[in-house]
Amino acid sequence: MSWLFGTGKPTTPGTGGMPPANLGAGGMPPDKPGAGGATPIGQSPHGTGGKMEKYSFDSTALERAAKAAKELEKSAHAKDALQLSKMQEETKQIEQQRKMKESEAYREQLKIEFARTSEEEKRKSMAEQSKYHKSKAEYEDRLARQRYSDQLAQQARQEEDMRAKNEASIAKQEQLKKSTMDYEYDLRRKNDMARVEAEIKGKAKADRQNHDLIKEQLRIKGQEHRQTVLESIKTAGSVLGAGFQAFISDWDKVTAMAAGLTMVAAGVYSAKHGIGVTARFVEARLGKPSLVRETSRLTVTEALRHPIKTAKRVYAKPDDALKGIILKPELEERLRDIAIATKHTKQNKGFYRNLLMHGPPGTGKTMFAKSLAKHSGMDYAIMTGGDVAPMGKDGVTAMHKTFDWASTSKRGLLLFVDEADAFLRKRSKEHISEDLRATLNAFLYRTGEQSTKFMLVLASINPEQFDWAINDRLDEMVEFLSPSLGERERLVRRYFDLYCLVPATEKRGRLRLDEFDYGEKCLEIARMTEGLSGREISKLAVAWQATAYASETGVLTEAMMEDCVMNSVRQHAKKVVWQEESAATEMREIGKSYSSEKDASTGVSSIKKDPSS
């Protein structure tokens, strides 16, 4: 019997230790009153709402339990039933412990969730507080700015009022000063008029009183003057007559006088023209013409001032004609052929061929002209077409002096005319002045035949504006285009090495380079600088150097280089837009001038046709 061993639950044979279905919690049937099924006094046996009955004890249930216990003890499975009951109790205890642990875990999870929720609420509260403080600070800042603006506006109004008052006061003082000066001027003028009137009246009165005396004095002075003049004439005539008579009577004196006057005249004439010829000779060989801006031709002054430098220039070996010049391969090949032909022409004293280089600015035309002269062993002289027009009437003389000076060079001279279209325009244009037309004619006269003394190299952005006669003087035309991707990469690498990498390797310099792939960066910059000329790329490298020098550390970084590149690209785009607008404006002006020159009566244009068109 299980309730005897503390299990609290009766078992019956064949039930596996479980209480019978018809027994209550105490082993008694639930519908029978007794130890397990007794009904308390004052409560209905079927629950609430029943009629109160007298308490009674059922002894039969206890008898049946005792009988069942005896039968169970007699059974062969009593020990197994007891063991099974113990195992069931242990299982239930383990289940209760598991449930208690689950309850504890659930309580811990609730605590964690509560802590998380508390932290979330705290974070939200702090965010709201931060937002509130931020909005409060912004509002206070707006109020402060508004107050400051109001103060500035009030101060400006006060200053304006003060300035207006000062101006009014100054104007009033000026008015008073002007009125005072006008009053003083009127008084002074009246006093002067009165004084002059008094003087005139006094003088007139004195003249009337002394009229006879003054007249007598004038008559006496006139007689004395006439007598003096007559005596002087008589004396001079007698002296000159006697001298001339004595001179012409002596033939030796006459001959000596004539010879002396002849020698004086010859000396004056010889000195005058001799000095002019000597000056022109010295100027043609030693001086530099006014039209020439730069030249490699040595002068006596430079030779005496820098003898070592002069000796190096005289005995220097010719360099490569394309040294330091980066162009397209086909253009480099053509220019190299021109350099070789020019060098051999100079060595064999042949006739030089005139050259035209046209293309956008900054593409290397001037650099090649200088390098061509050095490679060929010639001197170079650079003149600009824009310097010719301002000279006016002196342009013809200056042009002849330039070519005279060029013809006296013993080594041969390469005359480079930059911006040649500035004065070598078509003569049929009406807006060309007569002075510029005469200068152009002088240029055509001096370049009509090929020369063994000088080589003519013209550079122009707009060669279509040349006069037809100028085109006839040209033997070779070379077009310089903007660099492509390959040439831009070579230019970027060259100028990066020249202005950034070489100064960075010098320990004395301030410039330093950040660590990055220089070759890859140069290729990237070459892709970004499409349309830029060689001169603009060189200026970009100088801008990198200046940016590094302007920084605090002196280190040139990739970001600094990219900023300079973007700035150069934007500037180039603006220049292109300006050029397009200028071209459109020029076309409109040409159209207006063309329409204005039409004959009103016949409607036929008066513009002459140019042969080149």
Coordinates of C-alpha atoms in Angstrom, one line a residue:
M1 CA 0.0 0.0 0.0
S2 CA 1.5 3.2 -1.2
W3 CA 0.1 5.4 1.5
L4 CA 1.9 3.4 4.1
F5 CA 5.3 4.2 2.5
G6 CA 4.6 8.0 2.2
T7 CA 3.6 8.0 -1.5
G8 CA 0.2 9.5 -0.6
K9 CA -1.5 7.5 -3.5
P10 CA -3.0 4.1 -3.3
T11 CA -2.3 1.4 -5.8
T12 CA -4.3 -1.6 -6.9
P13 CA -3.1 -4.8 -8.5
G14 CA -2.8 -4.6 -12.2
T15 CA -2.8 -0.8 -12.3
G16 CA 0.9 -0.3 -12.2
G17 CA 0.8 1.6 -9.0
M18 CA -1.9 4.1 -10.0
P19 CA -4.9 4.7 -7.8
P20 CA -8.2 3.3 -8.9
A21 CA -10.4 5.4 -11.0
N22 CA -13.3 5.2 -8.4
L23 CA -11.1 6.4 -5.5
G24 CA -10.5 9.9 -4.3
A25 CA -7.4 11.7 -3.2
G26 CA -7.3 9.7 0.1
G27 CA -8.0 6.3 -1.4
M28 CA -11.7 6.5 -0.8
P29 CA -14.4 6.9 -3.4
P30 CA -15.3 10.5 -4.0
D31 CA -19.0 10.0 -3.6
K32 CA -18.8 8.2 -0.2
P33 CA -18.2 10.1 3.0
G34 CA -15.3 9.0 5.0
A35 CA -11.6 9.8 5.8
G36 CA -10.9 10.9 2.2
G37 CA -14.4 11.9 1.2
A38 CA -15.8 13.5 4.4
T39 CA -17.8 16.6 3.8
P40 CA -17.1 19.5 6.2
I41 CA -20.0 20.7 8.4
G42 CA -22.1 23.4 6.8
Q43 CA -21.2 22.4 3.2
S44 CA -23.2 20.4 0.7
P45 CA -21.6 17.1 -0.4
H46 CA -22.1 18.3 -4.0
G47 CA -20.6 21.7 -3.6
T48 CA -22.2 25.1 -2.9
G49 CA -25.9 25.6 -2.9
G50 CA -26.9 22.3 -1.2
K51 CA -28.7 21.9 2.1
M52 CA -26.6 21.4 5.2
E53 CA -26.5 17.8 6.5
K54 CA -25.1 16.1 9.6
Y55 CA -21.5 14.7 9.4
S56 CA -21.1 10.9 9.1
F57 CA -18.1 8.4 8.7
D58 CA -18.1 5.5 6.2
S59 CA -16.1 2.6 7.5
T60 CA -16.6 0.4 4.4
A61 CA -14.1 2.4 2.4
L62 CA -11.4 1.8 5.0
E63 CA -12.1 -1.9 5.0
R64 CA -11.9 -2.0 1.2
A65 CA -8.5 -0.2 1.4
A66 CA -7.2 -2.6 3.9
K67 CA -8.4 -5.5 1.9
A68 CA -6.7 -4.1 -1.2
A69 CA -3.5 -3.6 0.7
K70 CA -3.4 -7.1 1.8
E71 CA -4.0 -8.4 -1.7
L72 CA -1.2 -6.2 -3.0
E73 CA 1.2 -7.5 -0.3
K74 CA 0.4 -11.0 -1.3
S75 CA 1.0 -10.3 -5.0
A76 CA 4.3 -11.3 -6.6
H77 CA 4.8 -7.8 -8.1
A78 CA 4.6 -5.8 -4.8
K79 CA 8.3 -5.1 -4.9
D80 CA 8.3 -4.0 -8.5
A81 CA 5.2 -1.8 -7.8
L82 CA 7.1 -0.2 -4.9
Q83 CA 10.2 0.4 -7.1
L84 CA 8.0 1.8 -9.9
S85 CA 6.4 4.2 -7.5
K86 CA 9.8 5.4 -6.3
M87 CA 10.9 5.9 -9.9
Q88 CA 7.7 7.8 -10.7
E89 CA 8.3 10.0 -7.7
E90 CA 11.9 10.7 -8.7
T91 CA 10.8 11.5 -12.3
K92 CA 8.2 13.9 -11.0
Q93 CA 10.8 15.5 -8.8
I94 CA 13.2 15.8 -11.8
E95 CA 10.3 17.3 -13.8
Q96 CA 9.6 19.8 -11.0
Q97 CA 13.3 20.7 -10.8
R98 CA 13.3 21.2 -14.7
K99 CA 10.2 23.4 -14.4
M100 CA 11.8 25.3 -11.6
K101 CA 15.0 25.9 -13.8
E102 CA 12.8 26.9 -16.7
S103 CA 11.0 29.3 -14.4
E104 CA 14.3 30.7 -13.2
A105 CA 15.6 31.0 -16.9
Y106 CA 12.3 32.7 -17.8
R107 CA 12.7 35.1 -14.9
E108 CA 16.3 35.8 -16.0
Q109 CA 15.1 36.4 -19.6
L110 CA 12.5 38.7 -18.2
K111 CA 15.2 40.6 -16.3
I112 CA 17.3 40.8 -19.4
E113 CA 14.4 42.0 -21.5
F114 CA 13.5 44.5 -18.8
A115 CA 17.1 45.8 -18.7
R116 CA 17.2 46.0 -22.5
T117 CA 13.8 47.8 -22.5
S118 CA 15.1 50.1 -19.8
E119 CA 18.3 50.9 -21.8
E120 CA 16.3 51.5 -25.0
E121 CA 14.0 53.8 -23.1
K122 CA 17.0 55.5 -21.6
R123 CA 18.6 55.8 -25.0
K124 CA 15.4 57.3 -26.5
S125 CA 15.2 59.6 -23.6
M126 CA 18.8 60.8 -24.1
A127 CA 18.2 61.1 -27.9
E128 CA 15.1 63.2 -27.3
Q129 CA 17.1 65.3 -24.7
S130 CA 19.9 65.7 -27.2
K131 CA 17.5 66.7 -30.0
Y132 CA 15.8 69.1 -27.6
H133 CA 19.1 70.7 -26.6
K134 CA 20.2 70.8 -30.3
S135 CA 17.0 72.6 -31.3
K136 CA 17.3 74.9 -28.3
A137 CA 20.9 75.7 -29.3
E138 CA 19.9 76.3 -32.9
Y139 CA 17.1 78.5 -31.8
E140 CA 19.4 80.5 -29.5
D141 CA 21.9 80.7 -32.3
R142 CA 19.2 82.1 -34.6
L143 CA 18.2 84.5 -32.0
A144 CA 21.8 85.6 -31.5
R145 CA 22.3 86.0 -35.3
Q146 CA 19.1 87.9 -35.5
R147 CA 20.1 90.2 -32.7
Y148 CA 23.6 90.6 -34.3
S149 CA 21.9 91.4 -37.6
D150 CA 19.6 93.9 -36.0
Q151 CA 22.6 95.5 -34.2
L152 CA 24.4 95.8 -37.5
A153 CA 21.4 97.2 -39.2
Q154 CA 20.9 99.7 -36.4
Q155 CA 24.6 100.6 -36.5
A156 CA 24.4 101.0 -40.2
R157 CA 21.4 103.3 -39.9
Q158 CA 23.1 105.3 -37.2
E159 CA 26.2 105.6 -39.4
E160 CA 24.1 106.6 -42.3
D161 CA 22.3 109.3 -40.2
M162 CA 25.6 110.5 -38.9
R163 CA 27.1 110.6 -42.4
A164 CA 24.0 112.5 -43.7
K165 CA 24.4 115.0 -40.9
N166 CA 28.1 115.4 -41.5
E167 CA 27.5 115.9 -45.2
A168 CA 24.8 118.4 -44.5
S169 CA 27.1 120.2 -42.1
I170 CA 30.0 120.1 -44.6
A171 CA 27.7 121.4 -47.4
K172 CA 26.5 124.2 -45.1
Q173 CA 30.1 125.1 -44.3
E174 CA 31.0 125.0 -47.9
Q175 CA 28.1 127.3 -48.8
L176 CA 29.1 129.8 -46.1
K177 CA 32.7 129.6 -47.3
K178 CA 31.6 130.1 -50.9
S179 CA 29.4 133.1 -49.9
T180 CA 32.3 134.6 -47.9
M181 CA 34.7 134.2 -50.8
D182 CA 32.2 135.7 -53.3
Y183 CA 31.7 138.7 -51.0
E184 CA 35.5 139.1 -50.6
Y185 CA 35.9 138.8 -54.4
D186 CA 33.2 141.5 -55.0
L187 CA 34.8 143.8 -52.5
R188 CA 38.3 143.3 -54.0
R189 CA 37.0 143.8 -57.5
K190 CA 35.2 147.0 -56.6
N191 CA 38.4 148.3 -54.9
D192 CA 40.5 147.4 -57.9
M193 CA 38.0 149.1 -60.3
A194 CA 38.0 152.2 -58.2
R195 CA 41.8 152.2 -57.9
V196 CA 42.2 151.7 -61.7
E197 CA 39.7 154.4 -62.4
A198 CA 41.4 156.8 -60.1
E199 CA 44.8 156.0 -61.7
I200 CA 43.4 156.5 -65.2
K201 CA 41.8 159.7 -64.3
G202 CA 45.0 161.0 -62.6
K203 CA 47.1 160.0 -65.6
A204 CA 44.7 161.5 -68.1
K205 CA 44.7 164.7 -66.1
A206 CA 48.6 164.8 -65.9
D207 CA 48.8 164.0 -69.7
R208 CA 46.5 166.9 -70.5
Q209 CA 48.5 169.3 -68.3
N210 CA 51.9 168.1 -69.7
H211 CA 50.9 167.6 -73.4
D212 CA 53.1 170.4 -74.8
L213 CA 56.1 169.3 -72.8
I214 CA 55.8 165.6 -73.8
K215 CA 55.4 166.6 -77.5
E216 CA 58.6 168.7 -77.4
Q217 CA 60.5 165.8 -75.8
L218 CA 59.4 163.3 -78.4
R219 CA 60.4 165.7 -81.2
I220 CA 63.9 166.2 -79.8
K221 CA 64.4 162.4 -79.3
G222 CA 63.3 161.7 -82.9
Q223 CA 65.8 164.2 -84.3
E224 CA 68.6 162.8 -82.2
H225 CA 67.8 159.2 -83.4
R226 CA 67.7 160.1 -87.0
Q227 CA 71.1 161.9 -86.7
T228 CA 72.7 158.9 -85.0
V229 CA 71.4 156.5 -87.7
L230 CA 72.6 158.6 -90.6
E231 CA 76.1 159.0 -89.0
S232 CA 76.3 155.2 -88.4
I233 CA 75.3 154.4 -92.0
K234 CA 77.9 156.8 -93.3
T235 CA 80.6 155.4 -91.1
A236 CA 79.8 151.7 -92.0
G237 CA 79.7 152.5 -95.7
S238 CA 83.0 154.2 -95.7
V239 CA 84.6 151.4 -93.7
L240 CA 83.1 148.5 -95.7
G241 CA 83.8 150.3 -99.0
A242 CA 87.4 150.8 -98.1
G243 CA 87.8 147.2 -96.9
F244 CA 86.1 145.7 -100.0
Q245 CA 88.2 147.9 -102.2
A246 CA 91.3 146.8 -100.5
F247 CA 90.1 143.1 -100.6
I248 CA 89.3 143.0 -104.3
S249 CA 92.4 144.8 -105.2
D250 CA 94.5 141.9 -103.6
W251 CA 93.9 138.7 -105.7
D252 CA 95.8 136.4 -103.2
K253 CA 93.3 137.2 -100.4
V254 CA 90.3 136.5 -102.7
T255 CA 91.8 133.1 -103.7
A256 CA 92.6 132.2 -100.1
M257 CA 89.1 133.2 -99.0
A258 CA 87.4 131.0 -101.7
A259 CA 89.6 128.0 -100.8
G260 CA 88.9 128.3 -97.1
L261 CA 85.1 128.4 -97.6
T262 CA 85.3 125.4 -100.0
M263 CA 87.3 123.4 -97.5
V264 CA 84.9 124.2 -94.6
A265 CA 81.9 123.2 -96.6
A266 CA 83.5 119.9 -97.7
G267 CA 84.5 119.1 -94.1
V268 CA 81.0 119.7 -92.7
Y269 CA 79.4 117.6 -95.5
S270 CA 82.0 114.7 -95.0
A271 CA 81.6 114.7 -91.2
K272 CA 77.8 114.6 -91.4
H273 CA 77.5 111.8 -93.9
G274 CA 80.5 109.9 -92.5
I275 CA 79.0 109.8 -89.0
G276 CA 75.7 108.5 -90.4
V277 CA 77.4 105.8 -92.5
T278 CA 79.5 104.7 -89.5
A279 CA 76.5 104.6 -87.2
R280 CA 74.4 102.5 -89.6
F281 CA 77.4 100.1 -90.0
V282 CA 77.8 99.7 -86.3
E283 CA 74.1 99.4 -85.7
A284 CA 73.7 96.8 -88.5
R285 CA 76.5 94.6 -87.0
L286 CA 76.7 95.2 -83.3
G287 CA 73.3 96.5 -82.3
K288 CA 69.9 94.8 -82.1
P289 CA 67.0 96.1 -84.1
S290 CA 64.0 97.4 -82.3
L291 CA 61.7 94.8 -83.7
V292 CA 63.8 91.9 -82.4
R293 CA 62.7 90.8 -78.9
E294 CA 65.1 88.0 -78.3
T295 CA 68.2 86.7 -80.1
S296 CA 71.1 84.3 -79.6
R297 CA 73.4 86.4 -81.7
L298 CA 76.4 87.6 -79.7
T299 CA 77.2 91.3 -79.3
V300 CA 80.5 92.9 -78.4
T301 CA 79.0 94.0 -75.0
E302 CA 77.8 90.5 -74.1
A303 CA 81.1 89.0 -75.3
L304 CA 83.2 91.3 -73.1
R305 CA 80.8 90.9 -70.1
H306 CA 80.5 87.1 -70.2
P307 CA 83.6 85.7 -72.0
I308 CA 83.3 82.2 -70.6
K309 CA 79.6 81.9 -71.5
T310 CA 80.5 83.3 -75.0
A311 CA 83.2 80.7 -75.5
K312 CA 80.9 77.9 -74.5
R313 CA 78.3 79.1 -77.0
V314 CA 80.8 79.4 -79.8
Y315 CA 82.3 75.9 -79.2
A316 CA 79.2 74.1 -78.1
K317 CA 78.2 71.0 -80.0
P318 CA 74.9 71.0 -81.8
D319 CA 72.1 69.3 -79.8
D320 CA 69.2 67.2 -81.1
A321 CA 66.7 69.3 -82.9
L322 CA 63.8 67.7 -80.9
K323 CA 65.5 67.6 -77.5
G324 CA 62.9 68.2 -74.8
I325 CA 60.1 68.6 -77.5
I326 CA 57.3 66.0 -77.3
L327 CA 55.1 65.7 -80.5
K328 CA 53.3 63.1 -82.5
P329 CA 55.7 60.5 -84.0
E330 CA 54.9 61.4 -87.6
L331 CA 55.4 65.1 -86.9
E332 CA 58.7 64.4 -85.1
E333 CA 59.9 62.5 -88.1
R334 CA 59.0 65.3 -90.5
L335 CA 60.6 68.0 -88.3
R336 CA 63.7 65.9 -88.0
D337 CA 64.0 65.7 -91.8
I338 CA 63.6 69.5 -91.9
A339 CA 66.4 70.0 -89.3
I340 CA 68.8 67.7 -91.1
A341 CA 68.1 69.5 -94.4
T342 CA 68.6 72.9 -92.8
K343 CA 71.9 71.8 -91.2
H344 CA 73.3 70.6 -94.5
T345 CA 72.1 73.7 -96.2
K346 CA 74.0 75.8 -93.8
Q347 CA 77.2 73.7 -94.1
N348 CA 77.1 73.8 -97.9
K349 CA 76.1 77.6 -98.0
G350 CA 72.9 76.9 -99.9
F351 CA 69.6 78.8 -100.1
Y352 CA 67.5 78.4 -97.0
R353 CA 63.8 77.4 -97.3
N354 CA 61.2 79.5 -95.6
L355 CA 58.9 77.6 -93.2
L356 CA 55.4 78.1 -91.8
M357 CA 54.3 76.5 -88.5
H358 CA 50.6 76.8 -87.8
G359 CA 48.4 75.4 -85.0
P360 CA 47.0 76.1 -81.6
P361 CA 49.1 78.1 -79.1
G362 CA 51.4 76.3 -76.7
T363 CA 52.1 73.3 -79.0
G364 CA 55.9 73.8 -79.3
K365 CA 56.4 76.1 -82.4
T366 CA 58.8 78.5 -80.7
M367 CA 60.7 75.7 -78.9
F368 CA 61.3 74.0 -82.2
A369 CA 62.4 77.2 -83.9
K370 CA 65.1 77.8 -81.3
S371 CA 66.1 74.1 -81.2
L372 CA 66.3 74.1 -85.1
A373 CA 68.7 77.1 -85.0
K374 CA 71.0 75.6 -82.4
H375 CA 71.0 72.2 -84.2
S376 CA 71.9 73.8 -87.5
G377 CA 74.6 76.1 -86.0
M378 CA 72.7 79.3 -86.7
D379 CA 71.7 82.2 -84.6
Y380 CA 68.0 82.9 -84.0
A381 CA 66.1 86.1 -83.6
I382 CA 62.5 86.3 -82.5
M383 CA 60.1 89.1 -83.5
T384 CA 56.4 89.5 -82.9
G385 CA 53.9 90.7 -85.5
G386 CA 52.0 92.7 -82.9
D387 CA 55.0 95.0 -82.5
V388 CA 54.9 96.2 -86.2
A389 CA 51.5 98.0 -86.3
P390 CA 52.2 100.4 -83.3
M391 CA 55.3 101.7 -85.0
G392 CA 53.3 103.5 -87.7
K393 CA 55.5 105.3 -90.2
D394 CA 58.7 104.0 -88.6
G395 CA 57.6 100.4 -89.4
V396 CA 59.2 100.5 -92.9
T397 CA 62.6 101.7 -91.6
A398 CA 62.5 99.2 -88.7
M399 CA 61.7 96.4 -91.1
H400 CA 64.7 97.3 -93.4
K401 CA 67.0 97.6 -90.4
T402 CA 65.9 94.1 -89.2
F403 CA 66.7 92.5 -92.6
D404 CA 70.0 94.4 -92.9
W405 CA 71.0 93.2 -89.5
A406 CA 70.0 89.6 -90.4
S407 CA 72.1 89.7 -93.6
T408 CA 75.3 90.6 -91.6
S409 CA 75.3 87.4 -89.6
K410 CA 78.3 85.2 -90.3
R411 CA 76.7 82.0 -88.9
G412 CA 73.4 82.5 -90.6
L413 CA 70.2 83.7 -88.9
L414 CA 66.9 82.0 -88.3
L415 CA 64.3 84.9 -88.2
F416 CA 61.3 83.6 -86.3
V417 CA 58.1 85.8 -86.7
D418 CA 55.6 84.9 -84.0
E419 CA 51.9 85.9 -84.6
A420 CA 52.8 86.7 -88.1
D421 CA 49.2 87.2 -89.1
A422 CA 49.0 90.4 -87.0
F423 CA 50.7 92.4 -89.9
L424 CA 50.9 90.0 -92.8
R425 CA 47.2 90.2 -93.5
K426 CA 45.5 90.5 -96.9
R427 CA 46.1 93.9 -98.4
S428 CA 42.6 93.9 -99.9
K429 CA 41.1 94.5 -96.4
E430 CA 39.9 98.1 -96.0
H431 CA 40.8 98.3 -92.3
I432 CA 44.6 97.9 -92.9
S433 CA 46.2 101.3 -92.5
E434 CA 48.6 102.8 -95.1
D435 CA 51.5 102.5 -92.7
L436 CA 50.9 98.8 -92.2
R437 CA 50.4 98.3 -95.9
A438 CA 53.8 100.0 -96.6
T439 CA 55.5 97.8 -93.9
L440 CA 54.0 94.7 -95.5
N441 CA 55.3 95.8 -98.9
A442 CA 58.8 96.3 -97.4
F443 CA 58.6 92.8 -95.9
L444 CA 57.6 91.3 -99.2
Y445 CA 60.4 93.2 -101.0
R446 CA 63.1 91.9 -98.6
T447 CA 61.8 88.3 -98.8
G448 CA 61.1 88.2 -102.5
E449 CA 64.1 85.9 -103.2
Q450 CA 65.6 83.1 -101.2
S451 CA 68.7 84.0 -99.2
T452 CA 71.9 82.3 -98.0
K453 CA 72.1 84.7 -95.0
F454 CA 68.8 84.1 -93.2
M455 CA 66.0 81.6 -93.0
L456 CA 62.4 82.9 -92.5
V457 CA 60.1 80.9 -90.1
L458 CA 56.6 82.2 -89.6
A459 CA 54.2 81.0 -86.8
S460 CA 50.5 81.7 -86.9
I461 CA 47.2 80.5 -85.3
N462 CA 45.2 81.7 -88.3
P463 CA 47.3 81.2 -91.5
E464 CA 44.2 81.7 -93.7
Q465 CA 44.5 85.5 -93.0
F466 CA 47.9 85.7 -94.8
D467 CA 48.2 87.8 -97.9
W468 CA 48.5 85.8 -101.1
A469 CA 52.1 87.1 -101.7
I470 CA 53.1 85.8 -98.2
N471 CA 51.8 82.3 -99.1
D472 CA 54.0 82.5 -102.2
R473 CA 57.1 83.0 -100.1
L474 CA 56.6 79.8 -98.0
D475 CA 58.4 76.6 -99.1
E476 CA 57.2 74.3 -96.3
M477 CA 54.1 74.2 -94.1
V478 CA 53.9 72.2 -90.9
E479 CA 50.8 71.8 -88.7
F480 CA 51.2 71.5 -84.9
L481 CA 48.1 69.9 -83.3
S482 CA 47.1 69.5 -79.7
P483 CA 48.7 66.5 -78.1
S484 CA 46.9 63.2 -78.0
L485 CA 46.8 60.8 -75.0
G486 CA 50.2 59.3 -75.7
E487 CA 51.9 62.7 -76.0
R488 CA 50.0 64.1 -73.0
E489 CA 51.3 61.2 -70.9
R490 CA 54.9 61.8 -72.0
L491 CA 54.4 65.6 -71.3
V492 CA 52.9 64.9 -67.8
R493 CA 55.8 62.5 -66.9
R494 CA 58.4 65.0 -68.2
Y495 CA 57.2 68.0 -66.4
F496 CA 56.3 66.0 -63.2
D497 CA 60.0 64.8 -63.1
L498 CA 61.3 68.3 -63.9
Y499 CA 59.2 70.4 -61.4
C500 CA 58.3 67.8 -58.7
L501 CA 60.4 64.7 -58.7
V502 CA 63.8 66.3 -59.1
P503 CA 63.2 69.1 -56.5
A504 CA 61.8 66.5 -54.1
T505 CA 65.1 64.5 -54.3
E506 CA 67.1 67.5 -53.3
K507 CA 67.6 67.6 -49.5
R508 CA 67.8 71.4 -49.4
G509 CA 64.4 71.9 -51.0
R510 CA 61.1 72.0 -49.1
L511 CA 59.1 70.0 -51.6
R512 CA 58.3 66.3 -50.7
L513 CA 56.2 63.7 -52.5
D514 CA 53.6 61.5 -50.9
E515 CA 53.8 57.7 -51.4
F516 CA 51.7 56.8 -54.5
D517 CA 52.3 55.2 -57.9
Y518 CA 53.7 58.1 -60.0
G519 CA 53.4 56.3 -63.3
E520 CA 49.8 55.4 -62.8
K521 CA 49.0 58.9 -61.6
C522 CA 50.6 60.5 -64.6
L523 CA 48.5 58.2 -66.9
E524 CA 45.3 59.1 -65.1
I525 CA 46.1 62.8 -65.3
A526 CA 46.9 62.5 -69.0
R527 CA 43.4 61.0 -69.5
M528 CA 41.8 63.9 -67.5
T529 CA 43.7 66.7 -69.5
E530 CA 42.2 66.1 -72.9
G531 CA 42.4 69.2 -75.0
L532 CA 45.2 70.9 -73.0
S533 CA 48.3 72.0 -74.8
G534 CA 51.9 71.4 -73.9
R535 CA 52.3 74.8 -72.3
E536 CA 49.2 74.3 -70.2
I537 CA 50.5 71.0 -69.0
S538 CA 53.8 72.6 -68.0
K539 CA 51.9 75.3 -66.1
L540 CA 49.9 72.5 -64.4
A541 CA 53.2 71.0 -63.1
V542 CA 54.3 74.4 -61.9
A543 CA 51.0 74.7 -60.1
W544 CA 51.7 71.3 -58.3
Q545 CA 55.0 72.7 -57.1
A546 CA 53.5 76.0 -55.9
T547 CA 50.7 74.1 -54.1
A548 CA 53.2 71.9 -52.3
Y549 CA 55.3 75.0 -51.3
A550 CA 52.1 76.7 -50.0
S551 CA 51.1 73.8 -47.8
E552 CA 52.2 73.5 -44.2
T553 CA 54.2 70.3 -44.6
G554 CA 55.4 70.8 -48.1
V555 CA 54.2 67.3 -49.1
L556 CA 52.5 67.0 -52.5
T557 CA 49.6 64.5 -52.3
E558 CA 47.3 62.9 -54.9
A559 CA 44.4 65.0 -53.7
M560 CA 46.4 68.2 -54.2
M561 CA 47.4 67.1 -57.7
E562 CA 43.8 66.3 -58.7
D563 CA 42.5 69.6 -57.4
C564 CA 45.1 71.5 -59.6
V565 CA 44.1 69.3 -62.6
M566 CA 40.4 70.0 -62.2
N567 CA 41.1 73.7 -61.8
S568 CA 43.2 73.7 -65.1
V569 CA 40.5 71.7 -66.9
R570 CA 37.8 74.2 -65.8
Q571 CA 40.0 77.2 -66.9
H572 CA 40.6 75.5 -70.3
A573 CA 36.9 75.0 -70.8
K574 CA 36.3 78.7 -70.0
K575 CA 39.0 79.7 -72.5
V576 CA 37.3 77.6 -75.2
V577 CA 33.9 79.2 -74.5
W578 CA 35.5 82.7 -74.7
Q579 CA 37.2 81.8 -78.0
E580 CA 34.0 80.6 -79.5
E581 CA 32.2 83.8 -78.4
S582 CA 35.0 85.9 -79.8
A583 CA 34.9 84.1 -83.1
A584 CA 31.1 84.5 -83.3
T585 CA 31.4 88.3 -82.5
E586 CA 34.1 88.7 -85.2
M587 CA 31.9 86.9 -87.7
R588 CA 29.0 89.2 -86.9
E589 CA 31.2 92.3 -87.2
I590 CA 32.5 91.1 -90.6
G591 CA 28.9 90.6 -91.7
K592 CA 27.9 94.1 -90.5
S593 CA 30.9 95.7 -92.3
Y594 CA 30.1 93.7 -95.5
S595 CA 26.5 94.9 -95.4
S596 CA 27.5 98.5 -94.6
E597 CA 29.8 98.7 -97.6
K598 CA 27.1 97.9 -100.1
D599 CA 26.2 100.6 -102.5
A600 CA 22.8 102.0 -101.5
S601 CA 21.8 102.7 -105.1
T602 CA 23.0 99.6 -107.0
G603 CA 23.1 97.1 -104.1
V604 CA 26.5 95.8 -105.3
S605 CA 29.2 95.2 -102.7
S606 CA 32.3 97.4 -102.8
I607 CA 34.6 94.9 -101.2
K608 CA 37.3 93.8 -103.6
K609 CA 37.8 90.1 -104.1
D610 CA 41.1 88.8 -102.8
P611 CA 43.1 86.4 -105.1
S612 CA 43.5 84.0 -102.2
S613 CA 39.8 83.5 -101.8

